[in-house]
Amino acid sequence: MRGLIGKIFSYFGASHELHIKRNVVTYGVCVIIATVLWFLNALNKEYTTEITYPIKYTDFPKGKLLVSEPPKEMTLAIKAHGFALLRYSISTSFLPIVLNVNSLLDKKDQLEYTVNTSEIKERISSQLNTDIQLISIKPESITFQFSRFESKRVPVIPRVDYTLKRQYMLKNDISVIPDYVDISGPASILDTLKAVYTEPISLKNLSKDVTKTVSFEEIYGTQINENDAKVKVEVERFTESKKTVPLVVKNLPDSLLIRLFPHSIDVTFDVGLSRYEVVSDTSFSFYVDYNQIKNNPASLNIQIEHSPRYIKDLVFTPETVEYLIEKKK
């Protein structure tokens, strides 16, 4: 008996639970239908809103460079039905407004020109869907500033970071071909431009000559008449050399004689093997200045006037000399 009563209660409980689930489903379907109807009704209404568009500028005047930065986007106040707004935002949300700059400029010889966006409203509107009415545009104006192109001849400076193998040195200065180029660009840039540089290159542990083809370092708004340059680095072995060089006295009055102790110095330096025989004592000039004597020093400092540019690690001894002054008879 108890088992029968339990089955009866179980049947009615399950039936009640099924009834509740049906009510929940029915309610959910009604909510969805109501939402869809509300959404469709909302899309059918007309709205006024603002949409921000990127701007793409094309066809700039020839012989001129844009030096200002016009706005990269514009905000359009538009009026349209919800369906049109939804369809248009989905299909063209990333398409820019295209402005042909050359066609906007009435006076081609001007270097500064301001365009009122209200005057190009039809051009912009033509790029929108016909279901959308353009009301206004922000910003209200766009200013273009240009600079005329000029030409200038400037030297080329190679940028080379290098290291040398032990017992090697540069044979010559690092060279570049061409060593001069013609560069065209706005006067505002060329006026202060002294040279153009190659792209930097790095050469490590050199023991032989190297030639590299490199591009020029880019200068915005300019054009170089060459596409690239050849940079040459020449190296050779070096050896140590020593010379004895006589001293010269400068600014000595005609009425005086001066004796130096010593009257010559020893010069030690490193020189490439190809120039070892070329360097002589006459390749150097060292001097003392008589004007130092005004301060009554015990010795005079030795100064170098010139030496070969292709040597390195120049050392001379002594660095000072004693002196004795006599009057001419």
CSV table of C-alpha atoms in Angstrom, one decimal:
chain,number,residue,atom,x,y,z
A,1,MET,CA,0.0,0.0,0.0
A,2,ARG,CA,2.7,2.4,0.9
A,3,GLY,CA,4.5,1.7,-2.4
A,4,LEU,CA,1.4,2.5,-4.3
A,5,ILE,CA,0.9,5.9,-2.5
A,6,GLY,CA,4.6,6.7,-3.2
A,7,LYS,CA,4.2,6.1,-6.9
A,8,ILE,CA,1.1,8.3,-7.0
A,9,PHE,CA,2.9,11.2,-5.3
A,10,SER,CA,6.0,10.7,-7.5
A,11,TYR,CA,3.8,10.9,-10.7
A,12,PHE,CA,2.1,14.1,-9.6
A,13,GLY,CA,5.5,15.7,-8.6
A,14,ALA,CA,7.1,15.0,-12.0
A,15,SER,CA,4.0,16.4,-13.7
A,16,HIS,CA,4.2,19.6,-11.7
A,17,GLU,CA,7.9,20.0,-12.4
A,18,LEU,CA,7.3,19.5,-16.2
A,19,HIS,CA,4.6,22.2,-16.0
A,20,ILE,CA,7.0,24.7,-14.5
A,21,LYS,CA,9.7,24.1,-17.1
A,22,ARG,CA,7.1,24.6,-19.9
A,23,ASN,CA,6.1,28.0,-18.3
A,24,VAL,CA,9.8,29.1,-18.1
A,25,VAL,CA,10.4,28.2,-21.8
A,26,THR,CA,7.2,30.0,-22.8
A,27,TYR,CA,8.2,33.1,-20.9
A,28,GLY,CA,11.7,33.1,-22.4
A,29,VAL,CA,10.3,32.8,-25.9
A,30,CYS,CA,8.0,35.7,-25.2
A,31,VAL,CA,10.9,37.8,-23.9
A,32,ILE,CA,13.0,37.1,-27.0
A,33,ILE,CA,10.1,37.9,-29.4
A,34,ALA,CA,9.5,41.2,-27.5
A,35,THR,CA,13.1,42.1,-27.6
A,36,VAL,CA,13.3,41.4,-31.4
A,37,LEU,CA,10.2,43.5,-32.0
A,38,TRP,CA,11.6,46.3,-29.9
A,39,PHE,CA,14.9,46.2,-31.7
A,40,LEU,CA,13.2,46.2,-35.1
A,41,ASN,CA,11.1,49.2,-34.0
A,42,ALA,CA,14.2,51.0,-32.8
A,43,LEU,CA,16.0,50.4,-36.1
A,44,ASN,CA,13.1,51.8,-38.0
A,45,LYS,CA,13.4,55.2,-36.2
A,46,GLU,CA,15.6,58.1,-37.4
A,47,TYR,CA,18.6,59.1,-35.4
A,48,THR,CA,21.1,61.9,-35.3
A,49,THR,CA,24.6,60.8,-34.2
A,50,GLU,CA,28.3,61.4,-34.6
A,51,ILE,CA,30.7,59.0,-36.4
A,52,THR,CA,34.5,59.4,-36.4
A,53,TYR,CA,36.3,58.5,-39.7
A,54,PRO,CA,40.0,58.3,-40.5
A,55,ILE,CA,41.2,60.6,-43.3
A,56,LYS,CA,43.4,59.5,-46.2
A,57,TYR,CA,45.2,62.4,-48.1
A,58,THR,CA,46.2,61.7,-51.7
A,59,ASP,CA,47.7,63.5,-54.8
A,60,PHE,CA,49.9,66.2,-53.1
A,61,PRO,CA,51.2,69.0,-55.3
A,62,LYS,CA,54.4,68.2,-57.3
A,63,GLY,CA,57.5,70.0,-56.3
A,64,LYS,CA,56.3,70.6,-52.7
A,65,LEU,CA,56.5,68.8,-49.4
A,66,LEU,CA,53.9,68.8,-46.8
A,67,VAL,CA,55.5,70.1,-43.6
A,68,SER,CA,52.4,70.4,-41.4
A,69,GLU,CA,50.4,67.6,-39.9
A,70,PRO,CA,46.7,67.8,-41.0
A,71,PRO,CA,44.1,66.0,-38.8
A,72,LYS,CA,44.2,62.2,-39.1
A,73,GLU,CA,40.4,61.9,-38.6
A,74,MET,CA,37.2,63.8,-38.8
A,75,THR,CA,33.9,63.6,-36.9
A,76,LEU,CA,30.7,63.6,-38.9
A,77,ALA,CA,27.3,64.6,-37.5
A,78,ILE,CA,24.8,62.5,-39.5
A,79,LYS,CA,21.1,61.6,-39.6
A,80,ALA,CA,19.8,58.2,-40.7
A,81,HIS,CA,17.5,55.4,-39.8
A,82,GLY,CA,18.7,52.7,-37.5
A,83,PHE,CA,18.8,50.1,-40.2
A,84,ALA,CA,21.1,52.3,-42.4
A,85,LEU,CA,23.4,53.1,-39.5
A,86,LEU,CA,23.7,49.5,-38.5
A,87,ARG,CA,24.3,48.3,-42.1
A,88,TYR,CA,26.8,51.1,-42.8
A,89,SER,CA,28.8,50.7,-39.6
A,90,ILE,CA,29.2,47.0,-40.2
A,91,SER,CA,30.3,47.3,-43.8
A,92,THR,CA,32.5,50.4,-43.8
A,93,SER,CA,33.6,51.0,-40.2
A,94,PHE,CA,37.3,51.0,-41.2
A,95,LEU,CA,37.1,52.8,-44.6
A,96,PRO,CA,38.7,56.3,-44.6
A,97,ILE,CA,37.4,59.5,-46.1
A,98,VAL,CA,39.7,60.2,-49.1
A,99,LEU,CA,40.7,63.8,-49.8
A,100,ASN,CA,42.5,64.6,-53.0
A,101,VAL,CA,44.8,67.5,-51.8
A,102,ASN,CA,45.7,68.8,-55.2
A,103,SER,CA,42.1,69.3,-56.2
A,104,LEU,CA,41.4,71.3,-53.0
A,105,LEU,CA,44.0,74.0,-53.7
A,106,ASP,CA,42.8,76.8,-55.8
A,107,LYS,CA,46.1,78.7,-55.9
A,108,LYS,CA,48.9,76.2,-56.7
A,109,ASP,CA,51.7,78.7,-55.9
A,110,GLN,CA,50.7,79.1,-52.2
A,111,LEU,CA,52.7,77.4,-49.6
A,112,GLU,CA,50.0,77.6,-46.9
A,113,TYR,CA,46.3,76.9,-47.7
A,114,THR,CA,43.3,76.4,-45.4
A,115,VAL,CA,40.3,74.4,-46.6
A,116,ASN,CA,36.9,74.9,-44.8
A,117,THR,CA,35.4,71.5,-44.5
A,118,SER,CA,31.9,73.0,-45.0
A,119,GLU,CA,33.0,73.8,-48.6
A,120,ILE,CA,33.8,70.2,-49.3
A,121,LYS,CA,30.8,68.8,-47.6
A,122,GLU,CA,29.4,67.4,-50.9
A,123,ARG,CA,32.7,65.5,-51.6
A,124,ILE,CA,32.6,63.9,-48.2
A,125,SER,CA,28.8,63.2,-48.4
A,126,SER,CA,29.4,61.4,-51.7
A,127,GLN,CA,31.6,58.9,-50.0
A,128,LEU,CA,28.8,58.0,-47.6
A,129,ASN,CA,25.7,55.8,-48.1
A,130,THR,CA,22.8,57.5,-49.9
A,131,ASP,CA,20.6,56.6,-46.9
A,132,ILE,CA,22.8,58.8,-44.6
A,133,GLN,CA,22.4,62.6,-44.5
A,134,LEU,CA,25.5,64.6,-43.6
A,135,ILE,CA,24.8,67.5,-41.2
A,136,SER,CA,28.1,68.9,-40.2
A,137,ILE,CA,31.9,68.2,-40.0
A,138,LYS,CA,34.6,68.6,-37.4
A,139,PRO,CA,37.1,70.1,-37.6
A,140,GLU,CA,35.7,73.1,-39.4
A,141,SER,CA,39.0,73.7,-41.3
A,142,ILE,CA,42.1,71.8,-42.4
A,143,THR,CA,45.4,73.7,-43.0
A,144,PHE,CA,48.1,72.5,-45.3
A,145,GLN,CA,51.6,73.9,-45.1
A,146,PHE,CA,54.1,73.2,-47.8
A,147,SER,CA,57.8,73.8,-48.5
A,148,ARG,CA,59.3,74.0,-52.0
A,149,PHE,CA,61.9,71.5,-53.1
A,150,GLU,CA,65.4,72.7,-53.7
A,151,SER,CA,68.7,71.0,-54.5
A,152,LYS,CA,72.1,71.0,-52.8
A,153,ARG,CA,75.5,69.3,-53.1
A,154,VAL,CA,76.8,67.9,-49.8
A,155,PRO,CA,79.6,65.5,-48.8
A,156,VAL,CA,79.0,61.9,-47.9
A,157,ILE,CA,80.3,60.8,-44.5
A,158,PRO,CA,80.7,57.0,-43.9
A,159,ARG,CA,79.6,55.6,-40.5
A,160,VAL,CA,81.9,52.7,-39.7
A,161,ASP,CA,82.4,51.0,-36.4
A,162,TYR,CA,85.5,48.8,-36.7
A,163,THR,CA,88.2,47.0,-34.7
A,164,LEU,CA,91.6,45.8,-36.1
A,165,LYS,CA,93.5,42.6,-35.6
A,166,ARG,CA,96.6,43.0,-33.5
A,167,GLN,CA,99.6,44.6,-35.3
A,168,TYR,CA,97.3,46.1,-38.0
A,169,MET,CA,96.3,49.7,-38.6
A,170,LEU,CA,94.4,51.7,-41.2
A,171,LYS,CA,96.4,52.3,-44.3
A,172,ASN,CA,94.3,55.3,-45.4
A,173,ASP,CA,91.3,57.2,-44.2
A,174,ILE,CA,88.0,55.3,-44.7
A,175,SER,CA,86.8,56.3,-48.2
A,176,VAL,CA,83.4,56.5,-49.7
A,177,ILE,CA,82.3,56.6,-53.4
A,178,PRO,CA,80.6,58.9,-54.2
A,179,ASP,CA,82.1,61.3,-51.8
A,180,TYR,CA,79.5,64.0,-52.8
A,181,VAL,CA,75.8,63.7,-53.7
A,182,ASP,CA,73.0,66.0,-54.8
A,183,ILE,CA,70.1,66.0,-52.4
A,184,SER,CA,66.7,67.5,-53.1
A,185,GLY,CA,64.2,68.6,-50.4
A,186,PRO,CA,62.5,71.5,-48.7
A,187,ALA,CA,64.5,74.6,-48.1
A,188,SER,CA,63.8,74.4,-44.4
A,189,ILE,CA,65.7,71.1,-44.2
A,190,LEU,CA,68.5,71.8,-46.8
A,191,ASP,CA,69.4,75.2,-45.2
A,192,THR,CA,70.9,73.4,-42.1
A,193,LEU,CA,72.0,70.2,-43.8
A,194,LYS,CA,75.8,70.0,-43.9
A,195,ALA,CA,76.3,66.3,-45.0
A,196,VAL,CA,74.5,63.0,-45.6
A,197,TYR,CA,75.6,59.8,-43.7
A,198,THR,CA,75.7,56.2,-44.8
A,199,GLU,CA,73.8,53.6,-42.8
A,200,PRO,CA,76.1,52.4,-40.0
A,201,ILE,CA,78.2,49.3,-40.6
A,202,SER,CA,80.2,47.2,-38.1
A,203,LEU,CA,83.5,45.5,-39.1
A,204,LYS,CA,85.4,43.5,-36.5
A,205,ASN,CA,89.0,42.2,-36.2
A,206,LEU,CA,90.1,43.5,-39.6
A,207,SER,CA,93.3,42.2,-41.2
A,208,LYS,CA,92.5,42.8,-44.9
A,209,ASP,CA,90.8,45.5,-47.0
A,210,VAL,CA,87.0,45.5,-47.0
A,211,THR,CA,84.5,47.2,-49.4
A,212,LYS,CA,80.8,47.4,-48.5
A,213,THR,CA,77.8,48.7,-50.5
A,214,VAL,CA,75.5,50.6,-48.1
A,215,SER,CA,72.4,52.8,-48.2
A,216,PHE,CA,72.2,56.3,-47.1
A,217,GLU,CA,70.6,57.3,-43.8
A,218,GLU,CA,67.1,58.4,-44.6
A,219,ILE,CA,66.3,62.1,-44.2
A,220,TYR,CA,62.5,62.6,-44.2
A,221,GLY,CA,61.2,64.7,-47.1
A,222,THR,CA,64.4,64.5,-49.2
A,223,GLN,CA,65.7,62.6,-52.2
A,224,ILE,CA,69.3,61.7,-53.0
A,225,ASN,CA,70.4,61.3,-56.6
A,226,GLU,CA,72.3,58.1,-55.7
A,227,ASN,CA,70.8,54.9,-54.3
A,228,ASP,CA,73.8,53.7,-52.3
A,229,ALA,CA,77.5,54.2,-51.7
A,230,LYS,CA,80.6,52.1,-51.6
A,231,VAL,CA,82.6,52.3,-48.3
A,232,LYS,CA,86.2,51.1,-48.4
A,233,VAL,CA,88.4,50.3,-45.4
A,234,GLU,CA,92.1,49.6,-46.2
A,235,VAL,CA,94.3,48.0,-43.5
A,236,GLU,CA,97.9,46.9,-43.4
A,237,ARG,CA,100.5,45.6,-40.9
A,238,PHE,CA,102.5,48.2,-39.0
A,239,THR,CA,105.9,48.4,-37.3
A,240,GLU,CA,107.5,50.7,-34.8
A,241,SER,CA,109.9,53.3,-36.1
A,242,LYS,CA,112.2,55.9,-34.4
A,243,LYS,CA,113.6,59.2,-35.7
A,244,THR,CA,115.7,62.1,-34.3
A,245,VAL,CA,114.1,65.4,-35.0
A,246,PRO,CA,115.8,68.9,-34.4
A,247,LEU,CA,113.9,71.5,-32.5
A,248,VAL,CA,112.9,74.9,-33.8
A,249,VAL,CA,112.6,78.1,-31.8
A,250,LYS,CA,109.6,80.4,-32.5
A,251,ASN,CA,109.1,84.1,-31.7
A,252,LEU,CA,112.8,84.6,-30.8
A,253,PRO,CA,113.8,88.3,-31.0
A,254,ASP,CA,116.5,89.1,-33.6
A,255,SER,CA,118.8,90.5,-30.9
A,256,LEU,CA,119.0,87.2,-29.0
A,257,LEU,CA,120.4,83.7,-29.4
A,258,ILE,CA,119.1,80.7,-27.5
A,259,ARG,CA,120.7,77.4,-26.9
A,260,LEU,CA,118.6,74.3,-26.1
A,261,PHE,CA,119.6,71.3,-24.1
A,262,PRO,CA,119.1,69.0,-25.9
A,263,HIS,CA,118.6,70.6,-29.3
A,264,SER,CA,116.8,67.6,-30.7
A,265,ILE,CA,114.4,64.9,-29.5
A,266,ASP,CA,113.7,61.2,-30.2
A,267,VAL,CA,110.4,60.4,-31.8
A,268,THR,CA,108.9,57.0,-31.7
A,269,PHE,CA,105.7,56.0,-33.7
A,270,ASP,CA,103.9,53.2,-35.5
A,271,VAL,CA,103.8,53.3,-39.3
A,272,GLY,CA,102.4,51.0,-42.0
A,273,LEU,CA,104.9,48.8,-43.8
A,274,SER,CA,104.0,50.4,-47.1
A,275,ARG,CA,105.2,53.8,-45.8
A,276,TYR,CA,108.1,52.8,-43.5
A,277,GLU,CA,110.7,54.0,-46.0
A,278,VAL,CA,108.8,57.2,-46.7
A,279,VAL,CA,108.9,58.7,-43.2
A,280,SER,CA,112.1,60.7,-42.4
A,281,ASP,CA,113.1,63.2,-39.7
A,282,THR,CA,111.9,66.0,-42.0
A,283,SER,CA,108.4,64.6,-41.9
A,284,PHE,CA,108.1,66.0,-38.4
A,285,SER,CA,108.3,69.5,-36.9
A,286,PHE,CA,108.6,70.2,-33.2
A,287,TYR,CA,109.3,73.6,-31.6
A,288,VAL,CA,109.6,75.6,-28.4
A,289,ASP,CA,108.1,79.1,-28.0
A,290,TYR,CA,110.3,81.9,-26.8
A,291,ASN,CA,107.2,83.6,-25.3
A,292,GLN,CA,107.1,81.0,-22.6
A,293,ILE,CA,110.2,82.7,-21.1
A,294,LYS,CA,108.1,85.7,-20.0
A,295,ASN,CA,107.1,83.5,-17.0
A,296,ASN,CA,110.7,82.6,-16.2
A,297,PRO,CA,110.3,78.8,-16.4
A,298,ALA,CA,113.3,76.5,-15.7
A,299,SER,CA,112.5,74.6,-18.9
A,300,LEU,CA,110.4,75.1,-22.1
A,301,ASN,CA,107.6,72.8,-23.2
A,302,ILE,CA,108.1,71.1,-26.5
A,303,GLN,CA,105.1,71.4,-28.9
A,304,ILE,CA,104.4,69.5,-32.1
A,305,GLU,CA,103.6,71.5,-35.3
A,306,HIS,CA,103.0,68.7,-37.7
A,307,SER,CA,103.5,65.0,-38.3
A,308,PRO,CA,102.4,62.5,-41.0
A,309,ARG,CA,98.7,61.8,-40.6
A,310,TYR,CA,99.2,58.1,-41.5
A,311,ILE,CA,101.2,57.3,-38.3
A,312,LYS,CA,99.8,56.5,-34.9
A,313,ASP,CA,100.9,56.3,-31.2
A,314,LEU,CA,103.4,59.1,-31.5
A,315,VAL,CA,105.7,59.6,-28.5
A,316,PHE,CA,108.6,62.0,-28.1
A,317,THR,CA,111.2,62.4,-25.4
A,318,PRO,CA,112.1,64.6,-23.7
A,319,GLU,CA,108.9,66.6,-23.4
A,320,THR,CA,110.8,69.7,-22.1
A,321,VAL,CA,114.2,71.2,-22.7
A,322,GLU,CA,116.5,73.6,-20.7
A,323,TYR,CA,117.8,76.7,-22.4
A,324,LEU,CA,120.4,79.4,-22.3
A,325,ILE,CA,119.8,82.9,-23.7
A,326,GLU,CA,122.6,85.1,-25.1
A,327,LYS,CA,122.7,88.5,-26.7
A,328,LYS,CA,124.0,88.7,-30.2
A,329,LYS,CA,127.3,90.6,-30.6
